[in-house]
Tab-separated table of C-alpha atoms (C1' of nucleotides) in Angstrom:
chain	number	residue	atom	x	y	z
G	1	VAL	CA	-102.112	-33.647	-137.503
G	2	ALA	CA	-105.571	-34.788	-138.495
G	3	SER	CA	-106.480	-37.235	-141.188
G	4	ARG	CA	-109.728	-39.114	-141.730
G	5	ASP	CA	-111.436	-39.127	-138.302
G	6	HIS	CA	-108.397	-37.465	-136.716
G	7	GLU	CA	-106.871	-40.867	-136.359
G	8	TYR	CA	-103.245	-39.663	-136.277
G	9	LEU	CA	-102.036	-38.630	-132.877
G	10	ARG	CA	-98.983	-38.382	-130.662
G	11	LEU	CA	-98.206	-40.882	-127.947
G	12	ALA	CA	-96.621	-39.735	-124.710
G	13	VAL	CA	-95.186	-41.644	-121.798
G	14	ASP	CA	-95.613	-40.286	-118.274
G	15	LEU	CA	-93.626	-41.697	-115.386
G	16	VAL	CA	-94.730	-42.222	-111.819
G	17	ILE	CA	-91.437	-42.851	-110.029
G	18	LEU	CA	-91.859	-43.614	-106.342
G	19	THR	CA	-89.346	-43.904	-103.568
G	20	VAL	CA	-89.352	-44.101	-99.795
G	21	ARG	CA	-87.339	-41.244	-98.373
G	22	GLU	CA	-87.303	-39.791	-94.891
G	23	GLU	CA	-89.958	-42.297	-93.802
G	24	ARG	CA	-92.420	-41.074	-96.439
G	25	LEU	CA	-93.594	-42.247	-99.844
G	26	GLN	CA	-92.313	-39.699	-102.337
G	27	LEU	CA	-92.958	-38.994	-105.986
G	28	LEU	CA	-90.534	-37.692	-108.590
G	29	LEU	CA	-91.736	-34.386	-110.080
G	30	ILE	CA	-90.378	-31.946	-112.606
G	31	LYS	CA	-91.187	-28.280	-112.952
G	32	ARG	CA	-92.354	-27.677	-116.503
G	33	GLY	CA	-90.000	-25.468	-118.551
G	34	LYS	CA	-92.456	-24.711	-121.377
G	35	ASP	CA	-96.071	-23.913	-121.927
G	36	PRO	CA	-98.631	-25.268	-121.397
G	37	PHE	CA	-98.490	-25.321	-117.611
G	38	LYS	CA	-95.059	-23.612	-117.611
G	39	GLY	CA	-93.673	-23.470	-114.099
G	40	GLN	CA	-96.194	-25.971	-112.748
G	41	ASP	CA	-95.287	-29.376	-111.358
G	42	ALA	CA	-95.841	-32.430	-113.520
G	43	LEU	CA	-94.791	-36.020	-113.947
G	44	PRO	CA	-91.650	-36.579	-116.002
G	45	GLY	CA	-92.406	-37.824	-119.507
G	46	GLY	CA	-92.240	-37.126	-123.195
G	47	PHE	CA	-93.135	-38.270	-126.666
G	48	LEU	CA	-92.590	-41.643	-128.253
G	49	ARG	CA	-90.017	-41.661	-131.040
G	50	ALA	CA	-90.134	-43.526	-134.307
G	51	ASP	CA	-87.566	-46.189	-133.510
G	52	GLU	CA	-88.580	-47.163	-129.998
G	53	ASN	CA	-91.355	-48.871	-128.080
G	54	VAL	CA	-93.033	-47.324	-125.060
G	55	GLU	CA	-90.764	-49.118	-122.580
G	56	GLN	CA	-87.671	-47.686	-124.276
G	57	ALA	CA	-89.261	-44.241	-124.396
G	58	ALA	CA	-89.986	-44.411	-120.673
G	59	GLY	CA	-86.376	-45.322	-119.886
G	60	ARG	CA	-84.994	-42.605	-122.140
G	61	GLU	CA	-87.220	-39.862	-120.723
G	62	LEU	CA	-86.355	-40.849	-117.204
G	63	GLN	CA	-82.672	-40.511	-118.015
G	64	GLU	CA	-83.086	-37.215	-119.881
G	65	GLU	CA	-85.301	-35.430	-117.405
G	66	THR	CA	-83.979	-36.700	-114.121
G	67	GLN	CA	-80.520	-38.190	-114.762
G	68	LEU	CA	-81.730	-41.366	-113.093
G	69	ASN	CA	-80.520	-44.532	-114.727
G	70	ALA	CA	-83.378	-46.778	-115.766
G	71	THR	CA	-81.318	-49.954	-115.976
G	72	GLY	CA	-82.229	-52.162	-113.079
G	73	LEU	CA	-85.313	-50.088	-112.354
G	74	HIS	CA	-88.592	-51.970	-112.560
G	75	LEU	CA	-90.747	-50.114	-115.120
G	76	GLU	CA	-94.269	-51.297	-115.922
G	77	VAL	CA	-97.294	-49.983	-117.780
G	78	ALA	CA	-99.772	-48.637	-115.233
G	79	GLY	CA	-102.521	-47.268	-117.467
G	80	VAL	CA	-103.546	-45.524	-120.663
G	81	TYR	CA	-105.048	-42.021	-120.544
G	82	SER	CA	-106.833	-41.043	-123.725
G	83	ALA	CA	-109.559	-38.484	-123.112
G	84	PRO	CA	-109.697	-36.393	-126.317
G	85	ASP	CA	-109.250	-33.098	-124.461
G	86	ARG	CA	-106.661	-34.179	-121.895
G	87	ASP	CA	-103.858	-32.088	-123.440
G	88	PRO	CA	-104.323	-28.534	-124.793
G	89	ARG	CA	-101.605	-29.104	-127.393
G	90	GLY	CA	-103.824	-31.471	-129.345
G	91	ARG	CA	-104.579	-35.160	-129.478
G	92	ILE	CA	-102.089	-36.828	-127.190
G	93	VAL	CA	-102.628	-40.199	-125.606
G	94	SER	CA	-100.437	-41.043	-122.650
G	95	VAL	CA	-99.119	-44.392	-121.464
G	96	ALA	CA	-98.419	-44.167	-117.750
G	97	PHE	CA	-95.497	-46.086	-116.281
G	98	LEU	CA	-94.900	-47.003	-112.677
G	99	ALA	CA	-91.434	-47.480	-111.242
G	100	LEU	CA	-90.194	-48.109	-107.718
G	101	ALA	CA	-86.767	-46.734	-106.946
G	102	PRO	CA	-84.393	-46.798	-103.985
G	103	ASP	CA	-83.667	-43.543	-102.165
G	104	LEU	CA	-81.385	-42.122	-104.837
G	105	PRO	CA	-79.507	-38.808	-104.770
G	106	VAL	CA	-81.809	-35.851	-105.442
G	107	PRO	CA	-82.056	-35.713	-109.221
G	108	THR	CA	-80.988	-32.613	-111.141
G	109	GLY	CA	-82.972	-30.988	-113.929
G	110	GLY	CA	-82.472	-32.247	-117.492
G	111	SER	CA	-83.443	-31.263	-121.006
G	112	ASP	CA	-87.117	-30.287	-121.010
G	113	ALA	CA	-87.423	-29.863	-117.300
G	114	GLN	CA	-86.245	-26.957	-115.233
G	115	ALA	CA	-85.831	-29.045	-112.132
G	116	ALA	CA	-86.593	-32.490	-110.834
G	117	ARG	CA	-87.131	-33.376	-107.202
G	118	TRP	CA	-88.807	-35.765	-104.780
G	119	GLU	CA	-92.004	-34.724	-103.025
G	120	PRO	CA	-94.283	-36.669	-100.640
G	121	VAL	CA	-97.256	-38.068	-102.528
G	122	GLU	CA	-99.860	-36.477	-100.236
G	123	SER	CA	-98.650	-32.949	-100.930
G	124	ALA	CA	-97.725	-33.604	-104.571
G	125	ILE	CA	-101.069	-34.965	-105.692
G	126	GLY	CA	-103.645	-32.240	-106.193
G	127	LYS	CA	-101.565	-29.605	-107.943
G	128	LEU	CA	-100.124	-31.342	-110.990
G	129	ALA	CA	-100.446	-30.303	-114.633
G	130	PHE	CA	-102.641	-32.039	-117.244
G	131	ASP	CA	-104.435	-35.098	-115.793
G	132	HIS	CA	-101.362	-36.057	-113.816
G	133	ASP	CA	-103.156	-35.987	-110.460
G	134	ARG	CA	-105.327	-38.804	-111.669
G	135	ILE	CA	-102.421	-40.722	-113.204
G	136	ALA	CA	-100.385	-40.455	-110.009
G	137	THR	CA	-103.307	-41.478	-107.795
G	138	ASP	CA	-103.963	-44.592	-109.862
G	139	ALA	CA	-100.303	-45.558	-109.960
G	140	VAL	CA	-99.790	-45.138	-106.215
G	141	GLU	CA	-102.738	-47.411	-105.521
G	142	ARG	CA	-101.273	-49.942	-107.972
G	143	ALA	CA	-97.955	-49.837	-106.128
G	144	ARG	CA	-99.687	-50.443	-102.798
G	145	GLY	CA	-101.356	-53.516	-104.225
G	146	HIS	CA	-98.068	-54.800	-105.635
G	147	LEU	CA	-96.572	-55.035	-102.162
G	148	GLU	CA	-99.283	-57.492	-101.162
G	149	HIS	CA	-98.742	-59.972	-103.960
G	150	THR	CA	-95.151	-59.535	-105.137
G	151	THR	CA	-91.671	-59.075	-103.730
G	152	LEU	CA	-91.390	-55.616	-105.305
G	153	ALA	CA	-90.964	-53.880	-101.939
G	154	THR	CA	-87.251	-54.637	-102.256
G	155	ALA	CA	-87.140	-52.333	-105.307
G	156	PHE	CA	-87.384	-49.416	-102.833
G	157	LEU	CA	-84.167	-50.509	-101.125
G	158	PRO	CA	-80.507	-50.532	-102.122
G	159	GLU	CA	-78.738	-53.758	-103.007
G	160	MET	CA	-78.194	-54.732	-99.380
G	161	PHE	CA	-80.775	-54.082	-96.690
G	162	THR	CA	-82.049	-55.344	-93.346
G	163	ILE	CA	-85.398	-56.898	-92.506
G	164	PRO	CA	-86.488	-53.930	-90.359
G	165	GLU	CA	-85.751	-51.617	-93.300
G	166	LEU	CA	-87.923	-53.787	-95.522
G	167	ARG	CA	-90.684	-53.721	-92.941
G	168	ARG	CA	-90.606	-49.925	-92.808
G	169	ILE	CA	-91.178	-49.870	-96.567
G	170	TYR	CA	-94.456	-51.692	-96.044
G	171	GLU	CA	-95.448	-49.423	-93.186
G	172	VAL	CA	-94.687	-46.234	-95.105
G	173	VAL	CA	-96.294	-47.293	-98.371
G	174	TRP	CA	-99.411	-48.662	-96.721
G	175	GLY	CA	-99.639	-46.111	-93.929
G	176	THR	CA	-100.118	-48.892	-91.396
G	177	THR	CA	-98.047	-50.625	-88.741
G	178	VAL	CA	-96.677	-54.128	-89.225
G	179	ASP	CA	-95.735	-56.412	-86.326
G	180	PRO	CA	-91.930	-56.817	-86.469
G	181	ARG	CA	-91.955	-60.339	-84.971
G	182	ASN	CA	-94.501	-61.780	-87.377
G	183	PHE	CA	-92.982	-59.935	-90.310
G	184	ASN	CA	-89.620	-61.543	-89.717
G	185	ARG	CA	-90.977	-65.066	-89.885
G	186	LYS	CA	-93.255	-64.305	-92.814
G	187	ILE	CA	-90.312	-63.063	-94.864
G	188	ALA	CA	-87.993	-65.831	-93.743
G	189	ASN	CA	-90.549	-68.510	-94.657
G	190	THR	CA	-91.070	-67.142	-98.162
G	191	GLU	CA	-88.553	-69.074	-100.250
G	192	GLY	CA	-86.513	-66.791	-102.493
G	193	PHE	CA	-87.733	-63.426	-101.179
G	194	ILE	CA	-84.421	-62.458	-99.565
G	195	GLU	CA	-81.012	-64.099	-99.234
G	196	PRO	CA	-78.635	-63.606	-96.288
G	197	VAL	CA	-75.401	-61.857	-97.151
G	198	GLY	CA	-73.616	-62.896	-93.968
G	199	GLN	CA	-72.891	-59.410	-92.619
G	200	ARG	CA	-74.533	-57.161	-90.083
G	201	ARG	CA	-75.285	-53.439	-89.985
G	202	PHE	CA	-74.238	-51.544	-86.854
G	203	GLN	CA	-76.321	-48.649	-85.673
G	204	PRO	CA	-76.304	-45.913	-82.995
G	205	ALA	CA	-78.167	-48.177	-80.615
G	206	GLY	CA	-79.477	-51.685	-80.394
G	207	ARG	CA	-78.516	-55.048	-81.742
G	208	PRO	CA	-77.070	-54.968	-85.284
G	209	ALA	CA	-79.414	-56.270	-87.980
G	210	ALA	CA	-78.414	-58.954	-90.473
G	211	LEU	CA	-77.980	-57.837	-94.084
G	212	TYR	CA	-79.824	-59.431	-97.008
G	213	ARG	CA	-80.118	-59.004	-100.740
G	214	ARG	CA	-83.039	-59.645	-103.110
G	215	GLY	CA	-83.818	-63.264	-103.894
G	216	PRO	CA	-85.115	-64.680	-107.190
G	217	ALA	CA	-88.792	-64.858	-106.187
G	218	THR	CA	-91.174	-62.329	-107.739
G	219	ASP	CA	-94.561	-63.496	-106.430
G	220	LEU	CA	-95.447	-63.543	-102.757
G	221	ILE	CA	-97.391	-66.714	-101.966
G	222	PRO	CA	-99.352	-66.579	-99.762
G	223	PRO	CA	-99.847	-62.819	-100.102
G	224	MET	CA	-99.092	-60.327	-97.337
G	225	LEU	CA	-102.399	-58.611	-96.674
G	226	ARG	CA	-102.831	-55.115	-95.308
G	227	SER	CA	-104.636	-55.263	-92.001
F	1	VAL	CA	-97.652	-39.794	-141.306
F	2	ALA	CA	-94.240	-38.854	-140.080
F	3	SER	CA	-93.136	-35.581	-138.593
F	4	ARG	CA	-90.038	-34.826	-136.562
F	5	ASP	CA	-88.851	-38.169	-135.179
F	6	HIS	CA	-91.911	-39.909	-136.648
F	7	GLU	CA	-93.844	-38.929	-133.604
F	8	TYR	CA	-97.303	-39.062	-135.215
F	9	LEU	CA	-98.870	-42.485	-135.275
F	10	ARG	CA	-102.163	-44.329	-135.214
F	11	LEU	CA	-103.564	-45.961	-132.100
F	12	ALA	CA	-105.469	-49.219	-132.346
F	13	VAL	CA	-107.487	-51.162	-129.817
F	14	ASP	CA	-107.428	-54.964	-129.908
F	15	LEU	CA	-109.935	-56.990	-127.921
F	16	VAL	CA	-109.399	-60.258	-126.131
F	17	ILE	CA	-112.960	-61.391	-125.428
F	18	LEU	CA	-113.144	-64.629	-123.473
F	19	THR	CA	-116.055	-66.882	-122.671
F	20	VAL	CA	-116.611	-70.363	-121.268
F	21	ARG	CA	-118.522	-72.434	-123.784
F	22	GLU	CA	-118.905	-76.171	-124.054
F	23	GLU	CA	-116.719	-76.622	-120.969
F	24	ARG	CA	-113.776	-74.819	-122.594
F	25	LEU	CA	-112.242	-71.353	-122.427
F	26	GLN	CA	-112.884	-69.761	-125.794
F	27	LEU	CA	-111.645	-66.642	-127.541
F	28	LEU	CA	-113.542	-64.391	-129.924
F	29	LEU	CA	-111.821	-64.223	-133.335
F	30	ILE	CA	-112.546	-62.541	-136.610
F	31	LYS	CA	-111.326	-63.544	-140.029
F	32	ARG	CA	-109.633	-60.553	-141.615
F	33	GLY	CA	-111.428	-59.148	-144.652
F	34	LYS	CA	-108.550	-56.979	-145.902
F	35	ASP	CA	-104.811	-57.108	-146.348
F	36	PRO	CA	-102.506	-57.390	-144.562
F	37	PHE	CA	-103.162	-60.918	-143.286
F	38	LYS	CA	-106.370	-61.133	-145.361
F	39	GLY	CA	-108.233	-64.344	-144.578
F	40	GLN	CA	-106.199	-64.993	-141.429
F	41	ASP	CA	-107.636	-65.089	-137.929
F	42	ALA	CA	-107.090	-62.086	-135.694
F	43	LEU	CA	-108.426	-60.354	-132.616
F	44	PRO	CA	-111.284	-57.928	-133.185
F	45	GLY	CA	-110.176	-54.316	-133.050
F	46	GLY	CA	-109.748	-51.066	-134.927
F	47	PHE	CA	-108.486	-47.521	-134.834
F	48	LEU	CA	-109.140	-44.840	-132.262
F	49	ARG	CA	-111.280	-41.979	-133.537
F	50	ALA	CA	-110.893	-38.301	-132.840
F	51	ASP	CA	-113.791	-37.902	-130.439
F	52	GLU	CA	-113.396	-40.956	-128.248
F	53	ASN	CA	-111.117	-42.442	-125.636
F	54	VAL	CA	-109.720	-45.966	-125.874
F	55	GLU	CA	-112.474	-47.465	-123.700
F	56	GLN	CA	-115.138	-46.059	-126.010
F	57	ALA	CA	-113.220	-47.269	-129.076
F	58	ALA	CA	-113.053	-50.766	-127.614
F	59	GLY	CA	-116.798	-50.851	-127.002
F	60	ARG	CA	-117.569	-49.513	-130.464
F	61	GLU	CA	-115.312	-51.977	-132.269
F	62	LEU	CA	-116.762	-54.854	-130.335
F	63	GLN	CA	-120.227	-53.834	-131.415
F	64	GLU	CA	-119.227	-53.239	-135.051
F	65	GLU	CA	-117.230	-56.372	-135.611
F	66	THR	CA	-119.118	-58.886	-133.560
F	67	GLN	CA	-122.593	-57.431	-132.870
F	68	LEU	CA	-121.957	-58.053	-129.181
F	69	ASN	CA	-123.223	-55.333	-126.914
F	70	ALA	CA	-120.480	-53.907	-124.749
F	71	THR	CA	-122.800	-52.443	-122.142
F	72	GLY	CA	-122.524	-54.479	-118.989
F	73	LEU	CA	-119.384	-56.175	-120.266
F	74	HIS	CA	-116.313	-55.672	-118.099
F	75	LEU	CA	-113.647	-54.117	-120.364
F	76	GLU	CA	-110.168	-53.328	-119.013
F	77	VAL	CA	-106.801	-52.335	-120.426
F	78	ALA	CA	-104.592	-55.421	-120.523
F	79	GLY	CA	-101.430	-54.054	-122.143
F	80	VAL	CA	-99.807	-51.749	-124.664
F	81	TYR	CA	-97.987	-53.201	-127.682
F	82	SER	CA	-95.705	-50.733	-129.370
F	83	ALA	CA	-92.823	-52.444	-131.193
F	84	PRO	CA	-92.032	-50.155	-134.154
F	85	ASP	CA	-92.408	-52.967	-136.696
F	86	ARG	CA	-95.430	-54.729	-135.227
F	87	ASP	CA	-97.762	-53.710	-138.076
F	88	PRO	CA	-96.752	-53.708	-141.777
F	89	ARG	CA	-99.113	-50.794	-142.475
F	90	GLY	CA	-96.899	-48.387	-140.547
F	91	ARG	CA	-96.497	-47.084	-137.040
F	92	ILE	CA	-99.443	-48.427	-135.119
F	93	VAL	CA	-99.467	-48.832	-131.359
F	94	SER	CA	-102.138	-51.093	-129.934
F	95	VAL	CA	-103.922	-50.944	-126.593
F	96	ALA	CA	-105.114	-54.440	-125.709
F	97	PHE	CA	-108.402	-54.864	-123.851
F	98	LEU	CA	-109.592	-57.871	-121.907
F	99	ALA	CA	-113.260	-58.710	-121.487
F	100	LEU	CA	-115.043	-61.676	-119.941
F	101	ALA	CA	-118.399	-62.514	-121.478
F	102	PRO	CA	-121.160	-65.022	-120.798
F	103	ASP	CA	-121.819	-67.738	-123.358
F	104	LEU	CA	-123.515	-65.471	-125.870
F	105	PRO	CA	-125.032	-66.452	-129.223
F	106	VAL	CA	-122.381	-67.060	-131.880
F	107	PRO	CA	-121.602	-63.599	-133.205
F	108	THR	CA	-122.058	-62.786	-136.864
F	109	GLY	CA	-119.549	-60.911	-139.012
F	110	GLY	CA	-119.684	-57.126	-139.076
F	111	SER	CA	-118.095	-54.273	-140.956
F	112	ASP	CA	-114.376	-54.937	-141.327
F	113	ALA	CA	-114.576	-58.599	-140.488
F	114	GLN	CA	-115.736	-61.386	-142.735
F	115	ALA	CA	-116.822	-63.543	-139.842
F	116	ALA	CA	-116.601	-63.649	-136.076
F	117	ARG	CA	-116.659	-66.820	-134.021
F	118	TRP	CA	-115.600	-68.445	-130.752
F	119	GLU	CA	-112.594	-70.761	-130.716
F	120	PRO	CA	-110.888	-72.558	-127.801
F	121	VAL	CA	-107.832	-70.626	-126.680
F	122	GLU	CA	-105.441	-73.576	-127.060
F	123	SER	CA	-106.171	-73.983	-130.767
F	124	ALA	CA	-106.638	-70.263	-131.465
F	125	ILE	CA	-103.322	-69.081	-130.068
F	126	GLY	CA	-100.444	-69.799	-132.418
F	127	LYS	CA	-101.971	-68.835	-135.733
F	128	LEU	CA	-103.121	-65.251	-135.282
F	129	ALA	CA	-102.188	-62.216	-137.390
F	130	PHE	CA	-99.829	-59.408	-136.296
F	131	ASP	CA	-98.574	-59.922	-132.710
F	132	HIS	CA	-101.992	-61.128	-131.605
F	133	ASP	CA	-100.690	-64.482	-130.338
F	134	ARG	CA	-98.655	-62.611	-127.787
F	135	ILE	CA	-101.490	-60.250	-126.893
F	136	ALA	CA	-103.920	-63.122	-126.416
F	137	THR	CA	-101.467	-65.154	-124.328
F	138	ASP	CA	-100.824	-62.229	-121.983
F	139	ALA	CA	-104.522	-61.448	-121.610
F	140	VAL	CA	-105.522	-65.049	-120.886
F	141	GLU	CA	-102.959	-65.228	-118.113
F	142	ARG	CA	-104.287	-61.955	-116.737
F	143	ALA	CA	-107.812	-63.374	-116.723
F	144	ARG	CA	-106.640	-66.479	-114.844
F	145	GLY	CA	-105.100	-64.292	-112.190
F	146	HIS	CA	-108.265	-62.204	-111.879
F	147	LEU	CA	-110.252	-65.242	-110.776
F	148	GLU	CA	-107.971	-65.630	-107.778
F	149	HIS	CA	-108.331	-62.139	-106.394
F	150	THR	CA	-111.652	-60.802	-107.685
F	151	THR	CA	-115.235	-61.910	-108.162
F	152	LEU	CA	-114.944	-61.555	-111.940
F	153	ALA	CA	-115.693	-65.228	-112.567
F	154	THR	CA	-119.372	-64.299	-112.482
F	155	ALA	CA	-118.803	-62.209	-115.618
F	156	PHE	CA	-118.637	-65.503	-117.543
F	157	LEU	CA	-122.164	-66.398	-116.446
F	158	PRO	CA	-125.629	-65.043	-117.268
F	159	GLU	CA	-127.554	-62.950	-114.785
F	160	MET	CA	-128.723	-65.973	-112.796
F	161	PHE	CA	-126.524	-68.977	-112.191
F	162	THR	CA	-125.883	-71.821	-109.765
F	163	ILE	CA	-122.862	-72.457	-107.565
F	164	PRO	CA	-121.832	-75.581	-109.511
F	165	GLU	CA	-121.863	-73.505	-112.720
F	166	LEU	CA	-119.618	-70.948	-111.057
F	167	ARG	CA	-117.300	-73.698	-109.905
F	168	ARG	CA	-116.989	-75.064	-113.438
F	169	ILE	CA	-115.861	-71.620	-114.589
F	170	TYR	CA	-112.896	-71.869	-112.243
F	171	GLU	CA	-112.129	-75.419	-113.325
F	172	VAL	CA	-112.270	-74.600	-117.034
F	173	VAL	CA	-110.310	-71.356	-116.855
F	174	TRP	CA	-107.623	-72.791	-114.593
F	175	GLY	CA	-107.573	-76.298	-116.048
F	176	THR	CA	-107.760	-77.783	-112.554
F	177	THR	CA	-110.382	-79.460	-110.396
F	178	VAL	CA	-112.002	-77.709	-107.439
F	179	ASP	CA	-113.620	-79.550	-104.544
F	180	PRO	CA	-117.394	-78.855	-104.772
F	181	ARG	CA	-117.978	-79.067	-101.015
F	182	ASN	CA	-115.248	-76.640	-100.031
F	183	PHE	CA	-116.048	-74.332	-102.926
F	184	ASN	CA	-119.615	-73.937	-101.703
F	185	ARG	CA	-118.603	-72.757	-98.266
F	186	LYS	CA	-115.823	-70.541	-99.581
F	187	ILE	CA	-118.291	-68.705	-101.811
F	188	ALA	CA	-121.000	-68.572	-99.168
F	189	ASN	CA	-118.581	-67.115	-96.594
F	190	THR	CA	-117.432	-64.346	-98.933
F	191	GLU	CA	-119.791	-61.499	-98.129
F	192	GLY	CA	-121.258	-59.961	-101.269
F	193	PHE	CA	-119.928	-62.424	-103.835
F	194	ILE	CA	-123.339	-63.898	-104.708
F	195	GLU	CA	-126.903	-63.282	-103.564
F	196	PRO	CA	-129.624	-65.952	-103.444
F	197	VAL	CA	-132.505	-65.345	-105.794
F	198	GLY	CA	-134.826	-67.809	-104.089
F	199	GLN	CA	-135.404	-70.141	-107.018
F	200	ARG	CA	-133.945	-73.442	-108.109
F	201	ARG	CA	-132.862	-74.864	-111.444
F	202	PHE	CA	-134.178	-78.328	-112.369
F	203	GLN	CA	-131.994	-80.644	-114.397
F	204	PRO	CA	-132.139	-84.075	-116.089
F	205	ALA	CA	-130.924	-85.747	-112.938
F	206	GLY	CA	-130.011	-84.916	-109.402
F	207	ARG	CA	-131.068	-82.383	-106.840
F	208	PRO	CA	-131.966	-78.967	-108.256
F	209	ALA	CA	-129.387	-76.257	-107.593
F	210	ALA	CA	-130.248	-72.935	-106.009
F	211	LEU	CA	-130.021	-69.863	-108.238
F	212	TYR	CA	-127.933	-66.797	-107.413
F	213	ARG	CA	-127.021	-63.475	-108.945
F	214	ARG	CA	-123.867	-61.363	-108.671
F	215	GLY	CA	-123.346	-59.498	-105.421
F	216	PRO	CA	-121.731	-56.095	-104.939
F	217	ALA	CA	-118.272	-57.374	-103.922
F	218	THR	CA	-115.452	-57.017	-106.449
F	219	ASP	CA	-112.442	-58.234	-104.465
F	220	LEU	CA	-112.100	-61.746	-103.143
F	221	ILE	CA	-110.609	-61.677	-99.641
F	222	PRO	CA	-109.019	-63.995	-98.795
F	223	PRO	CA	-108.092	-64.945	-102.377
F	224	MET	CA	-109.021	-68.272	-103.943
F	225	LEU	CA	-105.674	-69.810	-104.837
F	226	ARG	CA	-105.092	-72.315	-107.631
F	227	SER	CA	-103.791	-75.541	-106.130
V	1	DG	C1'	-76.415	-52.331	-65.596
V	2	DC	C1'	-79.562	-49.944	-68.692
V	3	DA	C1'	-81.648	-48.455	-72.985
V	4	DA	C1'	-82.536	-49.668	-77.612
V	5	DA	C1'	-83.415	-52.380	-81.314
V	6	DA	C1'	-83.137	-57.271	-83.418
V	7	DG	C1'	-84.842	-61.575	-83.318
V	8	DT	C1'	-87.287	-66.192	-81.250
V	9	DG	C1'	-91.028	-68.985	-79.023
V	10	DT	C1'	-95.721	-69.882	-77.676
V	11	DT	C1'	-100.536	-69.629	-77.755
V	12	DC	C1'	-104.764	-68.750	-79.992
V	13	DT	C1'	-107.647	-68.523	-83.801
V	14	DT	C1'	-108.868	-68.491	-88.516
V	15	DG	C1'	-109.276	-70.538	-92.769
V	16	DG	C1'	-107.967	-74.303	-96.101
V	17	DT	C1'	-108.167	-79.478	-97.162
V	18	DA	C1'	-110.020	-83.921	-97.123
V	19	DC	C1'	-113.711	-86.583	-96.936
V	20	DA	C1'	-118.050	-88.916	-94.729
V	21	DC	C1'	-122.563	-88.098	-95.070
V	22	DC	C1'	-127.316	-86.294	-96.080
V	23	DC	C1'	-130.856	-84.095	-99.395
V	24	DA	C1'	-133.843	-83.685	-103.456
V	25	DT	C1'	-134.999	-84.820	-107.728
V	26	DG	C1'	-136.152	-88.256	-112.136
V	27	DG	C1'	-136.963	-92.687	-113.635
W	1	DC	C1'	-135.467	-97.995	-104.747
W	2	DC	C1'	-131.622	-96.414	-107.269
W	3	DA	C1'	-128.778	-93.210	-109.824
W	4	DT	C1'	-127.365	-88.519	-110.073
W	5	DG	C1'	-125.833	-84.493	-108.691
W	6	DG	C1'	-126.471	-80.539	-104.890
W	7	DG	C1'	-125.370	-79.367	-100.353
W	8	DT	C1'	-123.791	-79.832	-95.025
W	9	DG	C1'	-120.814	-81.343	-91.088
W	10	DT	C1'	-116.554	-82.643	-89.083
W	11	DA	C1'	-111.755	-83.572	-88.179
W	12	DC	C1'	-107.293	-82.110	-89.194
W	13	DC	C1'	-103.604	-78.982	-90.274
W	14	DA	C1'	-101.081	-74.849	-91.952
W	15	DA	C1'	-100.621	-70.111	-91.486
W	16	DG	C1'	-101.716	-65.497	-89.513
W	17	DA	C1'	-102.337	-62.532	-85.046
W	18	DA	C1'	-101.031	-61.305	-80.600
W	19	DC	C1'	-97.646	-60.942	-77.342
W	20	DA	C1'	-93.946	-62.582	-73.664
W	21	DC	C1'	-89.325	-63.107	-73.820
W	22	DT	C1'	-84.286	-63.418	-75.145
W	23	DT	C1'	-80.134	-61.575	-77.683
W	24	DT	C1'	-76.697	-58.159	-78.964
W	25	DT	C1'	-75.046	-53.927	-79.304
W	26	DG	C1'	-73.530	-48.693	-77.236
W	27	DC	C1'	-72.908	-46.043	-73.281
DNA sequence: GCAAAAGTGTTCTTGGTACACCCATGG
DNA sequence: CCATGGGTGTACCAAGAACACTTTTGC
């Protein structure tokens, strides 16, 4: 492992996959199948291979450990964690990725993991293996900021969605309330955020909501600030 | 070097150090003293050592290669570059750092580097070694965005500065003009951005400008948008 | 008709933009 | 007094906040 100055090391990717499910912000966790931390909850992840970059490694690990398909999922680097003693197995530096996913079917366990499941962020953070509590905390805060300045909130929703559903994403992720009347006009006035699909969604009660899909815009100008 | 799946590798840090100098945004470059790319311009940087994290490695390399002191300099991770063939010496993944520095004395060459110097970003980018053109381009855009949402513009200035000097930072980094009258009130109304020091700076002509120092605020709310 | 939820209009206020004007210095 | 640049005041307008009201469904 070591050479001059211990400069050879292994590079891991760890994934913070968030979704909004049952009106709560939830985090994808696996139960570790091996030591160290066997049986404890952790972020999905794994080691970089010789023929891939970190983005490809993140997509592959997501598929292997959770059966989720990474195509179409927004995956971005959220941080680098490199404390020399962060992993008892030796010198391992981790590149953390953040992804926002729609409310997908509960994932099943894959190769290295005994089981994968969604858990609300408040109860998940505080009991994770390695330095994953810190990684998850940082990534969640990054996701909250993204909603202010980008159109990424739609990544939490399926292909077609209503404006009230989009608003609830903001409320759940931020833990605040958002005025439905003002939200509607804000979204409608932002060119390219959403595009009408010409259908409506019927519900148990109340007026049906119009359906939309994602538009081409990525930045939200002016930003939507948390109150 | 290689083990199963070539999973052992070396981790480098590369530094994008920006300053505003002679009314232009400039980038700190070194001329490479060794192959590969010997004699070509590149970003300062080097390998992670066994007993340090990437932030410490970035500060150490900055000191070694450019004699600049990293204490007090804002250093942040700006990206991870991990294409398998990005370095002809083998599998090397690089963590890019961004730093904003005041107009410091021209640095002298250090250990690995034959010479270090400032060069305007427009002429520097396009001729750098490795994938450093890409790294520098990404980091410069990140710095431009920081000025909109944070108070980091003051990092380009010495401890005491005037409001017109701060305004020129925005103009130079963004390549736009900013109305001096409106800029003054915008800054003054942002609690904690700057604090008056009670002195004035005399100049060849015109009314002396009041001196300020950085305040405790880090975020700029509401943001200062580029026109 | 009534409850429930979607969606519109209206007012108020805040903050950005544009620009006229005044202030403080050196020569 | 004039040139030069720093700094203030004011009028206008766009966008956010608060909230009354209308629309469209199921029962």
